[in-house]
Amino acid sequence: MMSEMMMKLDKLDSIEDKVKSFEQDLKSVKDSIEFAHAEVNDLKIDNEERKKMDEQTRDEETTPIIHKLLEEKMGMKDATKNIKIDRSHRLGRPKPGAKQAAANCRKVQLSPRQRDYTSECNDTKRNKYRNRGTIPSRDC
């Protein structure tokens, strides 16, 4: 009788240990869920702040940005003088972290003479990259 009682007490102790282990595991899962919820809330707040900080304005001048892009990235000398841009505008919102000139494509209409000039510059620029073994990707 005494040995039976001891066996039952041992079983009870092992059950108690298992319950404590499950409680600890449950507590750690609960803590990780609370942490994840806090992270989600922080990300929501950051996202809302970024939406409010849209730097795009109605008076944004895209023409000088395009001329700068043509001169620096495409190697066209005096693009400001040689290429007349009648109308240019931003397509879409600016991308966070992207360079201002290459953030979004801009619509530009060129005359046939200007198209010839730009194609010559493009060929020169591409040949420069081909000699290195890499061809630049187009942003627009």
PDB file of C-alpha atoms in Angstrom:
ATOM      1  CA  MET A   1       0.000   0.000   0.000  1.00  0.00           C
ATOM      2  CA  MET A   2       2.806   2.325   0.868  1.00  0.00           C
ATOM      3  CA  SER A   3       4.636   1.631  -2.394  1.00  0.00           C
ATOM      4  CA  GLU A   4       1.452   2.299  -4.358  1.00  0.00           C
ATOM      5  CA  MET A   5       1.077   5.632  -2.638  1.00  0.00           C
ATOM      6  CA  MET A   6       4.713   6.498  -3.392  1.00  0.00           C
ATOM      7  CA  MET A   7       4.239   5.630  -7.066  1.00  0.00           C
ATOM      8  CA  LYS A   8       1.156   7.828  -7.263  1.00  0.00           C
ATOM      9  CA  LEU A   9       3.021  10.693  -5.583  1.00  0.00           C
ATOM     10  CA  ASP A  10       5.868  10.308  -8.079  1.00  0.00           C
ATOM     11  CA  LYS A  11       3.388  10.411 -10.956  1.00  0.00           C
ATOM     12  CA  LEU A  12       1.799  13.482  -9.446  1.00  0.00           C
ATOM     13  CA  ASP A  13       5.219  15.166  -9.191  1.00  0.00           C
ATOM     14  CA  SER A  14       6.028  14.368 -12.830  1.00  0.00           C
ATOM     15  CA  ILE A  15       2.647  15.735 -13.930  1.00  0.00           C
ATOM     16  CA  GLU A  16       3.290  18.887 -11.907  1.00  0.00           C
ATOM     17  CA  ASP A  17       6.707  19.324 -13.556  1.00  0.00           C
ATOM     18  CA  LYS A  18       5.171  18.934 -17.015  1.00  0.00           C
ATOM     19  CA  VAL A  19       2.479  21.504 -16.209  1.00  0.00           C
ATOM     20  CA  LYS A  20       5.153  23.971 -15.033  1.00  0.00           C
ATOM     21  CA  SER A  21       7.113  23.375 -18.235  1.00  0.00           C
ATOM     22  CA  PHE A  22       4.009  24.030 -20.352  1.00  0.00           C
ATOM     23  CA  GLU A  23       3.286  27.189 -18.368  1.00  0.00           C
ATOM     24  CA  GLN A  24       6.812  28.469 -19.039  1.00  0.00           C
ATOM     25  CA  ASP A  25       6.504  27.688 -22.746  1.00  0.00           C
ATOM     26  CA  LEU A  26       3.119  29.385 -22.866  1.00  0.00           C
ATOM     27  CA  LYS A  27       4.535  32.464 -21.142  1.00  0.00           C
ATOM     28  CA  SER A  28       7.415  32.712 -23.637  1.00  0.00           C
ATOM     29  CA  VAL A  29       4.978  32.392 -26.572  1.00  0.00           C
ATOM     30  CA  LYS A  30       2.780  35.082 -25.024  1.00  0.00           C
ATOM     31  CA  ASP A  31       5.795  37.399 -24.609  1.00  0.00           C
ATOM     32  CA  SER A  32       6.852  36.893 -28.228  1.00  0.00           C
ATOM     33  CA  ILE A  33       3.312  37.628 -29.443  1.00  0.00           C
ATOM     34  CA  GLU A  34       3.232  40.833 -27.396  1.00  0.00           C
ATOM     35  CA  PHE A  35       6.599  41.835 -28.879  1.00  0.00           C
ATOM     36  CA  ALA A  36       5.322  41.144 -32.402  1.00  0.00           C
ATOM     37  CA  HIS A  37       2.214  43.252 -31.750  1.00  0.00           C
ATOM     38  CA  ALA A  38       4.375  46.118 -30.493  1.00  0.00           C
ATOM     39  CA  GLU A  39       6.550  45.883 -33.642  1.00  0.00           C
ATOM     40  CA  VAL A  40       3.468  45.915 -35.878  1.00  0.00           C
ATOM     41  CA  ASN A  41       2.142  49.002 -34.110  1.00  0.00           C
ATOM     42  CA  ASP A  42       5.514  50.759 -34.476  1.00  0.00           C
ATOM     43  CA  LEU A  43       5.617  49.916 -38.190  1.00  0.00           C
ATOM     44  CA  LYS A  44       2.078  51.242 -38.648  1.00  0.00           C
ATOM     45  CA  ILE A  45       3.048  54.517 -36.991  1.00  0.00           C
ATOM     46  CA  ASP A  46       6.196  54.808 -39.155  1.00  0.00           C
ATOM     47  CA  ASN A  47       4.181  54.076 -42.292  1.00  0.00           C
ATOM     48  CA  GLU A  48       1.636  56.769 -41.457  1.00  0.00           C
ATOM     49  CA  GLU A  49       4.439  59.280 -40.843  1.00  0.00           C
ATOM     50  CA  ARG A  50       6.046  58.451 -44.190  1.00  0.00           C
ATOM     51  CA  LYS A  51       2.745  58.909 -45.977  1.00  0.00           C
ATOM     52  CA  LYS A  52       2.424  62.369 -44.454  1.00  0.00           C
ATOM     53  CA  MET A  53       5.986  63.358 -45.442  1.00  0.00           C
ATOM     54  CA  ASP A  54       5.398  63.196 -49.199  1.00  0.00           C
ATOM     55  CA  GLU A  55       7.812  65.778 -50.599  1.00  0.00           C
ATOM     56  CA  GLN A  56       6.014  66.065 -53.908  1.00  0.00           C
ATOM     57  CA  THR A  57       4.600  69.527 -54.504  1.00  0.00           C
ATOM     58  CA  ARG A  58       2.601  71.150 -57.268  1.00  0.00           C
ATOM     59  CA  ASP A  59       5.425  73.586 -57.975  1.00  0.00           C
ATOM     60  CA  GLU A  60       8.056  70.890 -58.428  1.00  0.00           C
ATOM     61  CA  GLU A  61      10.431  71.729 -61.271  1.00  0.00           C
ATOM     62  CA  THR A  62      11.301  68.529 -63.130  1.00  0.00           C
ATOM     63  CA  THR A  63      12.922  70.131 -66.186  1.00  0.00           C
ATOM     64  CA  PRO A  64      16.219  71.016 -64.423  1.00  0.00           C
ATOM     65  CA  ILE A  65      16.303  67.526 -62.935  1.00  0.00           C
ATOM     66  CA  ILE A  66      15.956  66.019 -66.419  1.00  0.00           C
ATOM     67  CA  HIS A  67      18.675  68.264 -67.850  1.00  0.00           C
ATOM     68  CA  LYS A  68      20.980  67.290 -64.985  1.00  0.00           C
ATOM     69  CA  LEU A  69      20.220  63.601 -65.601  1.00  0.00           C
ATOM     70  CA  LEU A  70      20.947  63.975 -69.308  1.00  0.00           C
ATOM     71  CA  GLU A  71      24.253  65.729 -68.656  1.00  0.00           C
ATOM     72  CA  GLU A  72      25.546  63.559 -65.805  1.00  0.00           C
ATOM     73  CA  LYS A  73      24.190  60.086 -66.511  1.00  0.00           C
ATOM     74  CA  MET A  74      23.877  60.072 -70.287  1.00  0.00           C
ATOM     75  CA  GLY A  75      26.942  62.161 -71.073  1.00  0.00           C
ATOM     76  CA  MET A  76      25.204  64.858 -73.130  1.00  0.00           C
ATOM     77  CA  LYS A  77      27.170  68.081 -73.081  1.00  0.00           C
ATOM     78  CA  ASP A  78      25.155  71.287 -72.727  1.00  0.00           C
ATOM     79  CA  ALA A  79      21.828  69.450 -72.584  1.00  0.00           C
ATOM     80  CA  THR A  80      20.272  72.566 -71.081  1.00  0.00           C
ATOM     81  CA  LYS A  81      21.073  74.527 -74.245  1.00  0.00           C
ATOM     82  CA  ASN A  82      20.706  71.777 -76.862  1.00  0.00           C
ATOM     83  CA  ILE A  83      17.551  70.044 -75.672  1.00  0.00           C
ATOM     84  CA  LYS A  84      14.370  72.030 -75.296  1.00  0.00           C
ATOM     85  CA  ILE A  85      11.777  70.420 -73.060  1.00  0.00           C
ATOM     86  CA  ASP A  86       8.301  71.799 -73.669  1.00  0.00           C
ATOM     87  CA  ARG A  87       6.642  70.000 -70.809  1.00  0.00           C
ATOM     88  CA  SER A  88       7.801  67.585 -68.154  1.00  0.00           C
ATOM     89  CA  HIS A  89       6.178  66.183 -65.063  1.00  0.00           C
ATOM     90  CA  ARG A  90       6.669  63.504 -62.461  1.00  0.00           C
ATOM     91  CA  LEU A  91       4.941  60.181 -62.984  1.00  0.00           C
ATOM     92  CA  GLY A  92       3.936  58.833 -59.567  1.00  0.00           C
ATOM     93  CA  ARG A  93       5.278  59.590 -56.118  1.00  0.00           C
ATOM     94  CA  PRO A  94       8.955  59.961 -55.275  1.00  0.00           C
ATOM     95  CA  LYS A  95      10.478  56.721 -53.987  1.00  0.00           C
ATOM     96  CA  PRO A  96      11.991  56.926 -50.502  1.00  0.00           C
ATOM     97  CA  GLY A  97      15.730  56.378 -50.570  1.00  0.00           C
ATOM     98  CA  ALA A  98      16.019  56.735 -54.347  1.00  0.00           C
ATOM     99  CA  LYS A  99      18.138  59.376 -56.021  1.00  0.00           C
ATOM    100  CA  GLN A 100      16.125  62.436 -56.965  1.00  0.00           C
ATOM    101  CA  ALA A 101      17.039  62.343 -60.645  1.00  0.00           C
ATOM    102  CA  ALA A 102      16.254  58.673 -61.117  1.00  0.00           C
ATOM    103  CA  ALA A 103      13.369  58.433 -58.648  1.00  0.00           C
ATOM    104  CA  ASN A 104      10.642  58.206 -61.265  1.00  0.00           C
ATOM    105  CA  CYS A 105      10.440  58.454 -65.023  1.00  0.00           C
ATOM    106  CA  ARG A 106       9.517  61.765 -66.508  1.00  0.00           C
ATOM    107  CA  LYS A 107       7.710  62.339 -69.754  1.00  0.00           C
ATOM    108  CA  VAL A 108       9.759  64.299 -72.267  1.00  0.00           C
ATOM    109  CA  GLN A 109       8.940  65.041 -75.902  1.00  0.00           C
ATOM    110  CA  LEU A 110      11.845  65.700 -78.254  1.00  0.00           C
ATOM    111  CA  SER A 111      11.981  67.046 -81.795  1.00  0.00           C
ATOM    112  CA  PRO A 112      13.551  64.834 -84.531  1.00  0.00           C
ATOM    113  CA  ARG A 113      16.815  66.848 -84.395  1.00  0.00           C
ATOM    114  CA  GLN A 114      17.001  66.387 -80.650  1.00  0.00           C
ATOM    115  CA  ARG A 115      16.276  62.662 -80.984  1.00  0.00           C
ATOM    116  CA  ASP A 116      19.299  62.307 -83.285  1.00  0.00           C
ATOM    117  CA  TYR A 117      21.458  64.153 -80.753  1.00  0.00           C
ATOM    118  CA  THR A 118      20.271  61.973 -77.861  1.00  0.00           C
ATOM    119  CA  SER A 119      20.734  58.744 -79.808  1.00  0.00           C
ATOM    120  CA  GLU A 120      24.351  59.714 -80.608  1.00  0.00           C
ATOM    121  CA  CYS A 121      25.007  60.375 -76.928  1.00  0.00           C
ATOM    122  CA  ASN A 122      23.309  57.125 -75.935  1.00  0.00           C
ATOM    123  CA  ASP A 123      25.441  55.120 -78.361  1.00  0.00           C
ATOM    124  CA  THR A 124      28.615  56.732 -77.021  1.00  0.00           C
ATOM    125  CA  LYS A 125      27.608  56.035 -73.428  1.00  0.00           C
ATOM    126  CA  ARG A 126      26.591  52.431 -74.165  1.00  0.00           C
ATOM    127  CA  ASN A 127      29.839  51.745 -76.045  1.00  0.00           C
ATOM    128  CA  LYS A 128      31.755  52.984 -73.014  1.00  0.00           C
ATOM    129  CA  TYR A 129      29.947  50.424 -70.851  1.00  0.00           C
ATOM    130  CA  ARG A 130      30.201  47.660 -73.453  1.00  0.00           C
ATOM    131  CA  ASN A 131      33.988  48.006 -73.389  1.00  0.00           C
ATOM    132  CA  ARG A 132      33.844  47.314 -69.651  1.00  0.00           C
ATOM    133  CA  GLY A 133      31.530  44.360 -70.186  1.00  0.00           C
ATOM    134  CA  THR A 134      28.434  45.874 -68.560  1.00  0.00           C
ATOM    135  CA  ILE A 135      25.551  47.676 -70.190  1.00  0.00           C
ATOM    136  CA  PRO A 136      23.688  50.164 -67.978  1.00  0.00           C
ATOM    137  CA  SER A 137      20.030  49.549 -67.326  1.00  0.00           C
ATOM    138  CA  ARG A 138      17.576  52.239 -68.277  1.00  0.00           C
ATOM    139  CA  ASP A 139      15.801  54.055 -65.440  1.00  0.00           C
ATOM    140  CA  CYS A 140      12.886  55.104 -67.607  1.00  0.00           C
TER     141      CYS A 140
END
